[in-house]
């Protein structure tokens, strides 16, 4: 509002829309609450009205939902839903959760205040700051139409006779309309601030929501890793075994075939099957290596080091198995880091060290290459950082020009049974 272009911006009209919709919503809410309470009280003697009274107690929930959306007219900051997800499905669990939440009763108090006091204030603000100035500014139009050029009433109160008086009233209306734009902004801002104060989530509710989101994220990570393991198992036990059987069948057919073009085609087909089998094994290993699932992270890191063209020294010990999501994230970090060493570093030697201490898994991948790696340049390190951050871990990279390069990862985890 302090800017010079406020009156020419959409904000005065957004403020007017916010207050006007508030007046309409509040009037509808008042009628609905009075009707629901009356009907519930009358029917309570036959127990039919008790559910209606219960629904009336929850009236603040839809009202708060509407208010959170209406706030976007005058407030760019999004207001989040403070309610937590019920612990079990079903109407009973939902009602129990909602009736135990402080936010539910706070929103009911807001709904009652809205229906009894706030909406008349919204309507009065729109009337004084917008409707009245517009009526004054329209005095010449009213004089020319309804007044036949002789006289007309403005706001049903003042009689305006003659064009000079009508033009003077119109000028006054335009000036008041400009002042009304600021008044609408102040009223809408105060109204939005009060609404945010009443229905915004408190710090404890935000903390509970953060915990819920963290748990949901952990469940998604676990489900994703379980799906990867299922795909790996299906490929390993299904398609891979069929290719092995096909290769053996072609080999037996090749032994029985006489020398000639047909035998050459069988040999070519067997080679193609062998190449497809090798590619499938690489795909399976990339999805979720069997050694990781069967023998754990320590063996999987050693296997990844053995398959790296650059010599890799491994100093990595884990006394227990860790959660599978943590093991998977750590393994793919090591594998991607060693792949980068192979492709880009020009290193003569690399080293992988790590361990588990105080509920924290730490890994370091070091090489003596040329350095200059940049995690922000769209490399695979960005994806690794995202994978680590999902588990509330940290990934740091030190790679000055000329080397050496050091990639360090820390993942919080609790010990898992062997």
XYZ file of C-alpha atoms in Angstrom:
418
model
C 0.000 0.000 0.000
C 2.958 2.352 0.455
C 3.787 2.164 -3.253
C 2.650 4.908 -5.616
C 0.793 2.524 -7.917
C -1.401 0.866 -5.311
C -4.662 2.388 -6.526
C -3.931 1.356 -10.119
C -2.997 -2.203 -9.130
C -5.450 -5.092 -8.684
C -5.023 -5.051 -4.906
C -7.856 -2.639 -4.015
C -10.262 -4.756 -6.015
C -8.849 -7.954 -4.518
C -9.387 -6.449 -1.076
C -12.937 -5.518 -2.021
C -13.538 -9.051 -3.332
C -12.140 -10.539 -0.130
C -14.403 -8.426 2.078
C -17.441 -8.911 -0.150
C -17.100 -12.689 -0.257
C -16.569 -12.614 3.490
C -19.864 -10.797 3.964
C -21.720 -13.285 1.768
C -20.046 -16.326 3.350
C -20.687 -15.059 6.859
C -24.369 -14.391 6.178
C -24.819 -17.895 4.746
C -22.912 -19.343 7.722
C -25.122 -17.506 10.213
C -28.299 -18.826 8.607
C -26.862 -22.342 8.462
C -25.721 -22.362 12.100
C -29.020 -20.999 13.393
C -30.965 -23.554 11.371
C -28.732 -26.449 12.431
C -28.755 -25.548 16.126
C -32.506 -24.995 16.112
C -33.246 -28.252 14.335
C -30.772 -30.154 16.473
C -32.199 -28.752 19.699
C -35.769 -29.550 18.725
C -34.947 -33.079 17.555
C -32.557 -33.856 20.425
C -35.444 -35.148 22.566
C -35.808 -38.076 20.143
C -32.018 -38.460 19.705
C -32.288 -37.598 16.026
C -30.854 -34.147 16.576
C -27.661 -35.330 18.337
C -25.789 -36.133 15.088
C -26.891 -32.767 13.760
C -25.480 -31.020 16.832
C -22.259 -33.005 16.411
C -21.977 -31.832 12.822
C -22.597 -28.282 14.028
C -19.623 -28.636 16.379
C -17.525 -29.504 13.320
C -18.798 -26.538 11.317
C -15.492 -24.761 11.777
C -13.714 -27.280 9.522
C -15.372 -26.326 6.190
C -15.408 -22.661 7.182
C -11.658 -22.734 7.850
C -11.111 -24.531 4.534
C -12.985 -21.767 2.713
C -11.065 -19.096 4.627
C -7.698 -20.613 3.733
C -8.641 -20.328 0.065
C -10.148 -16.850 0.385
C -6.960 -15.589 2.029
C -5.136 -16.085 -1.260
C -6.969 -12.997 -2.546
C -5.003 -10.694 -0.239
C -2.163 -12.834 1.154
C 0.484 -14.522 -0.984
C 1.664 -16.711 1.890
C -0.107 -20.031 1.870
C -1.918 -21.079 5.046
C -1.493 -24.797 5.677
C -4.068 -27.172 7.079
C -3.216 -27.780 10.770
C -5.089 -31.081 10.984
C -3.259 -34.407 11.114
C -4.230 -37.519 9.250
C -6.242 -40.067 11.274
C -4.284 -43.080 12.442
C -6.836 -45.485 10.944
C -9.353 -45.371 8.107
C -13.042 -44.928 8.705
C -15.491 -42.304 9.962
C -15.040 -43.156 13.633
C -11.262 -42.669 13.554
C -11.704 -39.397 11.645
C -14.246 -38.050 14.155
C -12.122 -39.119 17.123
C -9.054 -37.425 15.696
C -10.876 -34.213 14.844
C -12.682 -33.904 18.177
C -9.396 -34.307 20.069
C -7.568 -31.619 18.102
C -7.262 -28.106 19.452
C -7.387 -26.797 15.899
C -10.960 -28.113 15.513
C -12.246 -26.133 18.459
C -10.219 -23.087 17.522
C -11.784 -23.188 14.062
C -15.242 -23.563 15.607
C -14.609 -20.431 17.671
C -13.537 -18.647 14.498
C -16.722 -19.778 12.730
C -18.906 -18.470 15.555
C -17.043 -15.152 15.595
C -17.298 -14.993 11.809
C -21.052 -15.614 11.822
C -21.806 -13.248 14.696
C -19.468 -10.293 14.205
C -16.934 -10.393 11.379
C -19.191 -10.570 8.341
C -21.191 -7.427 9.281
C -17.877 -5.594 9.631
C -16.867 -6.827 6.163
C -20.172 -5.653 4.714
C -19.894 -2.256 6.436
C -16.354 -1.751 5.107
C -17.453 -2.509 1.527
C -20.484 -0.238 1.916
C -18.546 2.768 3.254
C -15.374 2.438 1.184
C -16.810 1.290 -2.139
C -20.568 1.489 -2.522
C -21.004 5.006 -1.102
C -18.187 6.619 -3.160
C -19.446 4.882 -6.307
C -22.942 6.193 -5.648
C -21.576 9.739 -5.286
C -19.473 9.404 -8.436
C -22.579 8.248 -10.332
C -24.557 11.397 -9.451
C -24.407 12.919 -12.996
C -25.538 9.612 -14.506
C -28.446 9.403 -12.063
C -29.387 13.013 -12.782
C -29.398 12.378 -16.537
C -31.461 9.177 -16.316
C -33.657 8.917 -13.238
C -33.775 12.680 -12.549
C -34.595 13.884 -16.087
C -31.828 16.479 -15.733
C -33.616 18.298 -12.875
C -32.942 16.538 -9.544
C -31.975 13.174 -8.084
C -31.300 11.605 -4.710
C -27.833 10.347 -3.827
C -27.709 7.436 -1.375
C -31.438 7.946 -0.826
C -30.520 10.882 1.472
C -29.270 13.970 -0.363
C -31.142 15.709 -3.106
C -28.954 17.015 -5.914
C -30.398 19.643 -8.245
C -28.625 20.891 -11.325
C -25.521 19.814 -13.169
C -22.964 21.876 -11.186
C -24.009 20.215 -7.942
C -24.035 16.779 -9.564
C -20.522 17.284 -10.964
C -19.268 18.484 -7.569
C -20.720 15.425 -5.885
C -19.116 13.207 -8.552
C -15.678 14.759 -7.934
C -16.124 14.216 -4.218
C -17.114 10.598 -4.938
C -13.972 9.993 -7.001
C -11.783 11.402 -4.218
C -13.581 9.304 -1.625
C -13.223 6.268 -3.906
C -9.442 6.780 -3.945
C -9.389 7.031 -0.162
C -11.712 4.036 -0.026
C -9.184 1.954 -1.920
C -6.699 2.441 0.897
C -9.440 1.868 3.468
C -10.325 -1.424 1.770
C -6.668 -2.457 1.832
C -6.393 -1.682 5.561
C -9.661 -3.466 6.380
C -8.804 -6.519 4.300
C -5.296 -6.697 5.781
C -6.635 -6.481 9.343
C -9.318 -9.031 8.569
C -6.815 -11.435 6.996
C -4.436 -11.000 9.929
C -7.194 -11.852 12.406
C -8.202 -14.896 10.375
C -4.614 -16.091 10.191
C -4.263 -15.604 13.952
C -7.356 -17.682 14.636
C -6.948 -20.602 12.217
C -3.224 -20.728 11.415
C -1.444 -23.845 12.716
C 0.410 -23.354 15.973
C 4.048 -24.321 16.473
C 3.159 -27.619 18.129
C 0.766 -28.467 15.296
C 3.416 -27.622 12.730
C 5.835 -29.879 14.592
C 3.322 -32.722 14.513
C 2.802 -32.131 10.799
C 6.547 -32.205 10.173
C 6.768 -35.512 12.042
C 3.883 -36.888 9.994
C 5.504 -35.783 6.733
C 8.828 -37.309 7.785
C 7.133 -40.611 8.550
C 5.235 -40.492 5.266
C 8.469 -39.801 3.396
C 10.159 -42.724 5.148
C 7.266 -45.003 4.182
C 7.544 -43.883 0.558
C 11.286 -44.553 0.538
C 10.751 -48.029 2.013
C 7.995 -48.776 -0.509
C 10.213 -47.585 -3.361
C 13.095 -49.799 -2.257
C 10.737 -52.762 -1.819
C 9.495 -52.240 -5.378
C 13.076 -52.107 -6.665
C 13.828 -55.383 -4.918
C 10.697 -56.956 -6.389
C 11.646 -55.883 -9.922
C 15.193 -57.170 -9.420
C 13.874 -60.499 -8.138
C 11.448 -60.888 -11.015
C 14.143 -60.138 -13.589
C 16.693 -62.378 -11.877
C 14.379 -65.343 -11.341
C 12.258 -64.877 -14.467
C 13.647 -63.229 -17.584
C 17.288 -63.967 -16.735
C 16.651 -67.672 -16.176
C 14.691 -67.907 -19.407
C 17.602 -66.371 -21.311
C 19.997 -68.830 -19.681
C 17.723 -71.714 -20.716
C 17.474 -70.311 -24.239
C 21.268 -70.033 -24.469
C 21.642 -73.653 -23.353
C 19.011 -74.800 -25.867
C 20.789 -72.972 -28.676
C 24.081 -74.510 -27.571
C 22.631 -78.025 -27.687
C 21.092 -77.314 -31.092
C 24.472 -76.041 -32.284
C 26.130 -79.292 -31.224
C 23.631 -81.341 -33.260
C 23.609 -79.053 -36.317
C 25.873 -79.922 -39.275
C 28.462 -77.347 -40.297
C 27.056 -74.748 -42.613
C 24.964 -71.578 -42.737
C 22.380 -72.942 -40.270
C 25.049 -73.661 -37.659
C 26.485 -70.201 -38.168
C 23.060 -68.665 -37.532
C 22.669 -70.732 -34.366
C 26.070 -69.583 -33.141
C 25.173 -65.963 -33.878
C 21.854 -66.349 -32.034
C 23.662 -67.840 -29.042
C 26.083 -64.909 -28.969
C 23.184 -62.458 -29.143
C 21.484 -64.226 -26.244
C 24.743 -64.099 -24.289
C 25.053 -60.351 -24.874
C 21.415 -59.784 -23.914
C 21.985 -61.835 -20.765
C 25.032 -59.754 -19.857
C 23.096 -56.521 -20.403
C 20.209 -57.834 -18.315
C 22.599 -58.705 -15.494
C 23.947 -55.151 -15.557
C 20.392 -53.797 -15.466
C 19.502 -56.056 -12.553
C 22.636 -54.980 -10.719
C 21.730 -51.337 -11.341
C 18.187 -51.777 -10.039
C 19.111 -53.545 -6.821
C 22.155 -55.830 -6.702
C 21.569 -59.282 -5.291
C 24.764 -59.057 -3.234
C 23.328 -56.039 -1.403
C 20.100 -57.836 -0.529
C 21.802 -61.101 0.443
C 25.042 -60.020 2.089
C 24.616 -56.366 3.011
C 26.293 -53.076 2.288
C 29.842 -54.130 3.169
C 29.893 -56.913 0.560
C 28.118 -54.728 -2.021
C 30.710 -51.952 -1.656
C 33.518 -54.477 -2.079
C 31.799 -55.865 -5.189
C 31.427 -52.382 -6.671
C 35.120 -51.709 -6.007
C 36.130 -54.964 -7.731
C 34.192 -53.990 -10.858
C 35.850 -50.575 -11.106
C 38.647 -50.231 -13.661
C 40.651 -47.951 -11.343
C 42.216 -49.836 -8.408
C 40.133 -49.172 -5.279
C 41.205 -49.724 -1.674
C 38.249 -50.538 0.589
C 38.271 -49.959 4.339
C 34.678 -50.399 5.316
C 33.264 -52.349 8.247
C 29.740 -52.692 9.573
C 29.042 -54.754 12.703
C 25.306 -55.095 11.927
C 22.869 -54.801 9.056
C 21.341 -51.361 8.605
C 17.850 -50.425 7.351
C 17.482 -51.435 3.724
C 16.678 -47.928 2.533
C 19.902 -46.655 4.108
C 21.948 -49.488 2.628
C 20.483 -48.877 -0.822
C 21.181 -45.123 -0.697
C 24.752 -45.660 0.519
C 25.448 -48.307 -2.123
C 24.230 -46.185 -5.029
C 26.278 -43.244 -3.757
C 29.422 -45.397 -3.767
C 28.608 -46.898 -7.147
C 27.970 -43.518 -8.789
C 31.085 -42.037 -7.205
C 33.247 -44.905 -8.465
C 31.640 -44.630 -11.917
C 32.607 -40.948 -11.979
C 36.142 -41.894 -10.968
C 36.279 -44.290 -13.915
C 34.839 -41.883 -16.473
C 36.028 -38.418 -15.524
C 38.735 -38.266 -12.888
C 41.779 -39.703 -14.662
C 42.755 -41.119 -11.271
C 45.336 -43.813 -10.757
C 43.837 -45.021 -7.484
C 40.727 -44.562 -5.359
C 39.752 -45.341 -1.794
C 36.430 -46.093 -0.074
C 36.272 -45.798 3.701
C 33.392 -45.728 6.133
C 31.622 -47.258 9.059
C 28.804 -46.934 11.555
C 29.091 -44.919 14.748
C 26.532 -43.410 17.143
C 23.592 -44.136 14.879
C 25.320 -42.541 11.882
C 26.577 -44.210 8.716
C 29.479 -42.326 7.168
C 31.141 -42.956 3.814
C 34.088 -41.361 2.051
C 35.147 -41.902 -1.557
C 38.534 -40.380 -2.397
C 40.572 -40.408 -5.619
C 43.864 -38.867 -6.749
C 42.515 -37.604 -10.084
C 42.452 -34.195 -11.701
C 39.595 -32.833 -9.549
C 37.285 -30.049 -10.632
C 34.064 -32.017 -10.074
C 30.981 -29.793 -9.711
C 27.806 -31.158 -8.147
C 25.757 -28.273 -9.591
C 26.717 -28.923 -13.217
C 23.896 -31.399 -13.825
C 25.959 -34.499 -13.035
C 24.739 -37.629 -11.303
C 25.875 -36.131 -8.006
C 22.724 -33.987 -7.948
C 20.556 -37.090 -7.968
C 22.703 -38.622 -5.245
C 22.292 -35.506 -3.108
C 18.520 -35.767 -3.527
C 18.575 -39.445 -2.582
C 20.623 -38.685 0.544
C 18.464 -35.709 1.561
C 15.330 -37.866 1.473
C 16.824 -39.808 4.379
C 17.838 -36.587 6.208
C 21.459 -37.231 5.327
C 24.229 -34.942 4.144
C 26.466 -35.127 1.098
C 29.549 -32.937 0.739
C 32.036 -32.721 -2.131
C 35.554 -31.353 -2.148
C 37.196 -31.364 -5.566
C 39.648 -28.515 -6.182
C 41.294 -28.288 -9.618
C 44.240 -30.639 -9.634
C 42.649 -32.913 -7.042
C 42.220 -34.825 -4.934
C 38.459 -35.365 -4.900
C 36.673 -36.317 -1.686
C 32.990 -37.238 -1.515
C 31.606 -37.624 2.001
C 28.143 -38.900 2.940
C 26.481 -39.100 6.350
C 23.210 -40.954 6.815
C 21.356 -41.147 10.131
C 20.151 -44.644 10.908
C 19.544 -47.009 13.746
C 21.094 -50.477 13.847
C 19.080 -53.239 12.263
C 19.083 -56.872 13.253
C 21.526 -59.104 11.366
